[in-house]
Amino acid sequence: MSDANDVNPLPRPSVRIVCLDAADRILLLHWRDPVTGELLWEPPGGGIEPGEAPFDAAQRELFEETGLDGVAVSQTHRVVERDTCWKGKRFVGAELFFLARFANEKPAVSREHLLDDERTNLVSNGWWHAEELAALDGRIEPFNLHQVVAALDPRGRWER
């Protein structure tokens, strides 16, 4: 990336949750950047609040963004270096990606607990098999999502 955002990238302590259903589909949220209009798919997640433990943030964010029970989040996690733009700002730094497994296929996702700006910017969501991701419109974050899921998934079904 090379624009004005490169001058002062912002650190943002945050977490993401890789949610896998019984058929090893991943849950991705489809966002529209309110500044650029760019479409982006990424796992649920968000900022860690001051004094909050990363694991607690992962459980909270999963519930807030999807309505799914945070008890599904395991302590299993990986550090992922991120470099992304959102709302005209560049965010650079490490994010903890946690794993959450669900016993059923395509658990229902709710918008009930979203913040007002999230309700506006969240276009849709979906549960996807690894081979279906290439057909999605918009960028997928992180760029190495397959590797992140493969590292978190003990069964290794996301290996390419």
Coordinates of N, CA, C and O in Angstrom, one line a residue, residues 12-120:
R12 N -3.8 -1.2 16.5 CA -5.1 -1.4 17.1 C -5.2 -2.8 17.7 O -5.3 -3.8 17.0
P13 N -5.0 -2.9 19.0 CA -5.1 -4.2 19.6 C -6.5 -4.8 19.3 O -7.5 -4.2 19.7
S14 N -6.5 -5.9 18.6 CA -7.8 -6.5 18.3 C -7.7 -8.0 18.1 O -6.6 -8.6 18.1
V15 N -8.8 -8.7 18.0 CA -8.9 -10.1 17.9 C -9.9 -10.4 16.7 O -10.7 -9.6 16.3
R16 N -9.7 -11.6 16.2 CA -10.6 -12.2 15.2 C -10.9 -13.6 15.6 O -10.2 -14.3 16.3
I17 N -12.1 -14.1 15.2 CA -12.5 -15.4 15.6 C -12.8 -16.2 14.3 O -13.7 -15.9 13.5
V18 N -12.0 -17.3 14.1 CA -12.3 -18.2 13.0 C -13.3 -19.2 13.4 O -13.0 -20.0 14.3
C19 N -14.5 -19.1 12.9 CA -15.6 -19.9 13.2 C -15.8 -21.0 12.2 O -15.9 -20.7 11.0
L20 N -15.7 -22.3 12.6 CA -15.9 -23.4 11.7 C -17.1 -24.2 12.1 O -17.3 -24.5 13.3
D21 N -17.9 -24.5 11.1 CA -19.1 -25.3 11.4 C -18.8 -26.8 11.3 O -17.7 -27.2 11.1
A22 N -19.8 -27.6 11.4 CA -19.6 -29.1 11.4 C -19.1 -29.6 10.1 O -18.5 -30.7 10.0
A23 N -19.3 -28.8 9.0 CA -18.8 -29.2 7.7 C -17.5 -28.5 7.3 O -17.1 -28.4 6.1
D24 N -16.9 -27.9 8.3 CA -15.6 -27.1 8.1 C -15.8 -25.9 7.2 O -14.8 -25.4 6.5
R25 N -17.0 -25.3 7.2 CA -17.2 -24.0 6.5 C -16.7 -22.9 7.5 O -16.9 -23.0 8.7
I26 N -16.2 -21.8 7.0 CA -15.8 -20.7 7.8 C -16.9 -19.6 7.7 O -17.4 -19.4 6.6
L27 N -17.1 -18.9 8.8 CA -18.0 -17.8 8.8 C -17.3 -16.5 8.5 O -16.3 -16.2 9.1
L28 N -17.7 -15.8 7.4 CA -17.1 -14.5 7.1 C -18.2 -13.5 7.0 O -19.3 -13.7 6.6
L29 N -17.8 -12.3 7.5 CA -18.7 -11.1 7.5 C -18.3 -10.3 6.3 O -17.1 -10.1 6.0
H30 N -19.3 -9.8 5.6 CA -19.1 -9.0 4.4 C -19.4 -7.5 4.7 O -20.5 -7.2 4.9
W31 N -18.3 -6.7 4.6 CA -18.4 -5.3 5.0 C -18.2 -4.4 3.8 O -17.5 -4.7 2.9
R32 N -18.8 -3.2 3.9 CA -18.6 -2.2 2.9 C -18.0 -1.0 3.6 O -18.5 -0.5 4.6
D33 N -16.7 -0.7 3.2 CA -16.0 0.5 3.8 C -16.8 1.7 3.6 O -17.1 2.1 2.4
P34 N -17.2 2.4 4.6 CA -18.1 3.6 4.4 C -17.4 4.8 3.8 O -18.0 5.7 3.3
V35 N -16.0 4.8 3.7 CA -15.3 5.9 3.1 C -15.0 5.5 1.6 O -15.2 6.4 0.8
T36 N -14.5 4.3 1.4 CA -14.1 4.0 0.0 C -15.2 3.2 -0.8 O -15.1 3.1 -2.0
G37 N -16.1 2.6 -0.1 CA -17.1 1.7 -0.7 C -16.6 0.4 -1.0 O -17.3 -0.5 -1.5
E38 N -15.3 0.1 -0.7 CA -14.7 -1.2 -1.0 C -15.3 -2.3 -0.2 O -15.7 -2.1 1.0
L39 N -15.5 -3.5 -0.8 CA -16.1 -4.6 -0.1 C -15.0 -5.5 0.4 O -13.9 -5.7 -0.2
L40 N -15.2 -6.1 1.6 CA -14.2 -6.9 2.3 C -14.9 -8.0 3.1 O -16.0 -7.8 3.6
W41 N -14.4 -9.1 3.0 CA -14.8 -10.3 3.8 C -13.8 -10.6 4.9 O -12.6 -10.6 4.6
E42 N -14.2 -10.8 6.1 CA -13.3 -11.2 7.2 C -14.0 -11.9 8.3 O -15.2 -11.8 8.4
P43 N -13.2 -12.7 9.1 CA -13.9 -13.3 10.2 C -14.4 -12.3 11.2 O -13.9 -11.1 11.3
P44 N -15.4 -12.6 12.1 CA -15.8 -11.7 13.1 C -14.7 -11.3 14.0 O -13.7 -12.1 14.2
G45 N -14.8 -10.1 14.6 CA -13.8 -9.7 15.5 C -13.8 -8.2 15.7 O -14.7 -7.5 15.1
G46 N -12.9 -7.7 16.5 CA -12.8 -6.2 16.7 C -11.8 -5.9 17.8 O -11.0 -6.7 18.2
G47 N -11.9 -4.7 18.2 CA -10.9 -4.1 19.2 C -11.0 -4.7 20.6 O -12.1 -5.1 21.0
I48 N -9.8 -4.8 21.2 CA -9.8 -5.2 22.6 C -9.9 -3.9 23.4 O -9.2 -2.9 23.2
E49 N -10.9 -3.9 24.3 CA -11.1 -2.7 25.2 C -10.0 -2.6 26.3 O -9.4 -3.6 26.7
P50 N -9.8 -1.4 26.8 CA -8.7 -1.2 27.8 C -9.0 -2.1 29.0 O -10.1 -2.2 29.5
G51 N -8.0 -2.9 29.4 CA -8.1 -3.8 30.6 C -8.7 -5.1 30.2 O -8.8 -6.0 31.1
E52 N -9.2 -5.3 29.0 CA -9.8 -6.6 28.6 C -8.8 -7.6 28.2 O -7.9 -7.3 27.4
A53 N -8.9 -8.8 28.6 CA -8.0 -9.9 28.1 C -8.4 -10.3 26.7 O -9.6 -10.2 26.3
P54 N -7.5 -10.6 25.8 CA -7.8 -11.0 24.4 C -8.8 -12.1 24.3 O -9.7 -12.0 23.4
F55 N -8.8 -13.1 25.1 CA -9.7 -14.2 25.0 C -11.1 -13.7 25.4 O -12.1 -14.0 24.7
D56 N -11.3 -12.8 26.4 CA -12.5 -12.2 26.7 C -13.1 -11.4 25.6 O -14.3 -11.3 25.3
A57 N -12.2 -10.6 24.9 CA -12.6 -9.8 23.8 C -13.1 -10.6 22.7 O -14.1 -10.3 22.0
A58 N -12.4 -11.8 22.4 CA -12.9 -12.7 21.4 C -14.3 -13.2 21.6 O -15.1 -13.2 20.7
Q59 N -14.5 -13.6 22.9 CA -15.9 -14.1 23.2 C -16.9 -13.0 23.1 O -18.0 -13.2 22.5
R60 N -16.6 -11.8 23.5 CA -17.5 -10.6 23.4 C -17.8 -10.3 22.0 O -18.9 -10.1 21.6
E61 N -16.7 -10.1 21.2 CA -16.9 -9.7 19.8 C -17.7 -10.8 19.0 O -18.5 -10.4 18.1
L62 N -17.4 -12.0 19.3 CA -18.2 -13.1 18.5 C -19.7 -12.9 18.8 O -20.5 -12.9 17.9
F63 N -20.1 -12.7 20.1 CA -21.5 -12.5 20.4 C -22.0 -11.2 19.8 O -23.1 -11.2 19.2
E64 N -21.3 -10.1 19.9 CA -21.8 -8.8 19.4 C -22.0 -8.8 17.9 O -22.9 -8.2 17.4
E65 N -21.0 -9.4 17.2 CA -21.1 -9.3 15.7 C -22.0 -10.4 15.1 O -22.4 -10.3 14.0
T66 N -22.2 -11.5 15.8 CA -22.9 -12.6 15.2 C -24.1 -13.2 16.0 O -24.9 -13.9 15.5
G67 N -24.1 -12.9 17.3 CA -25.1 -13.5 18.2 C -24.8 -14.9 18.6 O -25.5 -15.5 19.4
L68 N -23.7 -15.4 18.1 CA -23.2 -16.8 18.4 C -22.6 -16.8 19.9 O -22.0 -15.8 20.3
D69 N -22.8 -17.9 20.6 CA -22.4 -18.0 21.9 C -20.8 -18.0 22.0 O -20.2 -18.8 21.4
G70 N -20.3 -17.1 22.8 CA -18.9 -16.9 22.9 C -18.2 -18.1 23.6 O -17.0 -18.3 23.6
V71 N -19.0 -19.0 24.2 CA -18.5 -20.2 24.9 C -17.8 -21.1 23.8 O -17.0 -21.9 24.2
A72 N -18.1 -21.0 22.6 CA -17.5 -21.8 21.5 C -16.1 -21.4 21.2 O -15.4 -22.2 20.6
V73 N -15.7 -20.2 21.7 CA -14.3 -19.8 21.4 C -13.4 -20.6 22.3 O -13.5 -20.7 23.5
S74 N -12.3 -21.1 21.7 CA -11.3 -21.9 22.4 C -10.1 -21.0 22.7 O -9.9 -20.0 22.1
Q75 N -9.3 -21.5 23.6 CA -8.0 -20.7 23.9 C -7.0 -20.9 22.7 O -6.1 -20.1 22.7
T76 N -7.3 -21.8 21.8 CA -6.4 -22.0 20.6 C -6.4 -20.7 19.8 O -7.4 -20.2 19.4
H77 N -5.2 -20.2 19.6 CA -5.1 -18.9 18.8 C -3.7 -18.9 18.1 O -2.8 -19.6 18.4
R78 N -3.7 -18.0 17.1 CA -2.5 -17.7 16.4 C -2.3 -16.2 16.2 O -3.3 -15.4 16.1
V79 N -1.1 -15.7 16.2 CA -0.8 -14.3 16.0 C -0.7 -14.1 14.5 O 0.0 -14.8 13.8
V80 N -1.4 -13.1 14.0 CA -1.4 -12.8 12.5 C -1.1 -11.3 12.4 O -1.7 -10.5 12.9
E81 N -0.1 -11.1 11.6 CA 0.3 -9.7 11.3 C -0.7 -9.2 10.2 O -0.9 -9.8 9.2
R82 N -1.3 -8.0 10.5 CA -2.3 -7.4 9.6 C -1.7 -6.1 9.1 O -1.0 -5.4 9.8
D83 N -2.2 -5.7 7.9 CA -1.9 -4.4 7.3 C -3.1 -4.2 6.4 O -3.2 -4.7 5.3
T84 N -4.0 -3.4 6.9 CA -5.3 -3.2 6.2 C -5.8 -1.8 6.4 O -5.4 -1.1 7.3
C85 N -6.7 -1.4 5.5 CA -7.3 -0.1 5.6 C -8.8 -0.2 5.8 O -9.4 -1.1 5.3
W86 N -9.3 0.7 6.6 CA -10.7 0.7 7.0 C -11.1 2.2 7.3 O -10.4 2.8 8.1
K87 N -12.1 2.7 6.8 CA -12.6 4.1 7.0 C -11.5 5.1 6.8 O -11.3 6.1 7.5
G88 N -10.7 4.9 5.7 CA -9.7 5.8 5.4 C -8.4 5.8 6.2 O -7.6 6.7 6.1
K89 N -8.3 4.8 7.1 CA -7.1 4.7 8.0 C -6.5 3.4 7.8 O -7.1 2.4 7.5
R90 N -5.2 3.4 7.9 CA -4.4 2.2 7.7 C -4.1 1.6 9.1 O -3.6 2.4 10.0
F91 N -4.3 0.4 9.3 CA -4.1 -0.3 10.6 C -3.0 -1.4 10.4 O -3.2 -2.2 9.5
V92 N -2.0 -1.3 11.2 CA -0.9 -2.3 11.0 C -0.6 -2.9 12.4 O -0.5 -2.1 13.4
G93 N -0.4 -4.2 12.5 CA 0.0 -4.8 13.7 C -0.5 -6.2 13.8 O -1.1 -6.8 12.9
A94 N -0.2 -6.8 15.0 CA -0.6 -8.2 15.2 C -2.0 -8.3 15.8 O -2.4 -7.4 16.6
E95 N -2.7 -9.2 15.3 CA -4.0 -9.6 15.8 C -4.0 -11.0 16.2 O -3.4 -11.9 15.6
L96 N -4.7 -11.3 17.3 CA -4.9 -12.7 17.7 C -6.1 -13.3 17.1 O -7.2 -12.7 17.2
F97 N -5.9 -14.4 16.4 CA -7.0 -15.1 15.8 C -7.3 -16.4 16.6 O -6.4 -17.2 16.8
F98 N -8.5 -16.4 17.1 CA -9.0 -17.6 18.0 C -9.8 -18.5 17.1 O -10.4 -18.1 16.1
L99 N -9.9 -19.7 17.6 CA -10.8 -20.7 16.9 C -12.0 -21.0 17.7 O -12.0 -21.1 18.9
A100 N -13.2 -21.0 17.0 CA -14.4 -21.4 17.5 C -15.0 -22.5 16.6 O -15.1 -22.3 15.4
R101 N -15.4 -23.6 17.2 CA -16.0 -24.7 16.5 C -17.5 -24.9 16.9 O -17.8 -24.7 18.1
F102 N -18.3 -25.2 15.9 CA -19.7 -25.4 16.1 C -20.2 -26.7 15.7 O -19.7 -27.2 14.6
A103 N -21.0 -27.4 16.5 CA -21.3 -28.8 16.2 C -22.4 -28.9 15.1 O -22.5 -30.0 14.5
N104 N -23.1 -27.9 14.7 CA -24.1 -28.0 13.7 C -23.5 -27.2 12.4 O -22.5 -26.5 12.5
E105 N -24.3 -27.4 11.3 CA -23.9 -26.8 10.1 C -24.6 -25.4 10.0 O -25.8 -25.2 10.3
K106 N -23.8 -24.4 9.6 CA -24.3 -23.1 9.3 C -25.2 -22.5 10.5 O -26.3 -22.2 10.3
P107 N -24.6 -22.4 11.7 CA -25.4 -21.8 12.7 C -25.9 -20.4 12.3 O -25.2 -19.7 11.6
A108 N -27.1 -20.1 12.8 CA -27.8 -18.8 12.4 C -27.0 -17.7 13.0 O -26.6 -17.7 14.2
V109 N -26.8 -16.6 12.2 CA -26.1 -15.4 12.7 C -27.2 -14.3 12.9 O -28.1 -14.2 12.1
S110 N -27.0 -13.5 13.9 CA -27.9 -12.5 14.2 C -27.2 -11.1 14.1 O -26.1 -11.0 14.5
R111 N -28.0 -10.1 13.7 CA -27.5 -8.7 13.7 C -27.9 -7.9 14.9 O -27.6 -6.7 15.0
E112 N -28.6 -8.6 15.8 CA -29.2 -7.9 17.0 C -28.3 -7.1 17.8 O -28.7 -6.0 18.4
H113 N -27.1 -7.5 18.0 CA -26.2 -6.8 19.0 C -25.1 -5.9 18.3 O -24.2 -5.5 18.9
L114 N -25.3 -5.7 17.0 CA -24.4 -4.8 16.3 C -24.5 -3.4 16.7 O -25.6 -2.9 17.1
L115 N -23.4 -2.6 16.6 CA -23.5 -1.2 16.9 C -24.1 -0.5 15.6 O -24.2 -1.1 14.6
D116 N -24.6 0.7 15.8 CA -25.3 1.4 14.7 C -24.4 1.4 13.4 O -25.0 1.1 12.3
D117 N -23.2 1.8 13.5 CA -22.3 1.9 12.3 C -22.1 0.5 11.7 O -22.0 0.3 10.5
E118 N -22.0 -0.5 12.6 CA -21.9 -1.9 12.1 C -23.1 -2.4 11.3 O -23.0 -3.0 10.2
R119 N -24.3 -2.0 11.8 CA -25.5 -2.3 11.1 C -25.5 -1.7 9.7 O -26.0 -2.3 8.7
T120 N -25.0 -0.5 9.6 CA -25.0 0.2 8.3 C -23.9 -0.4 7.3 O -24.2 -0.6 6.2

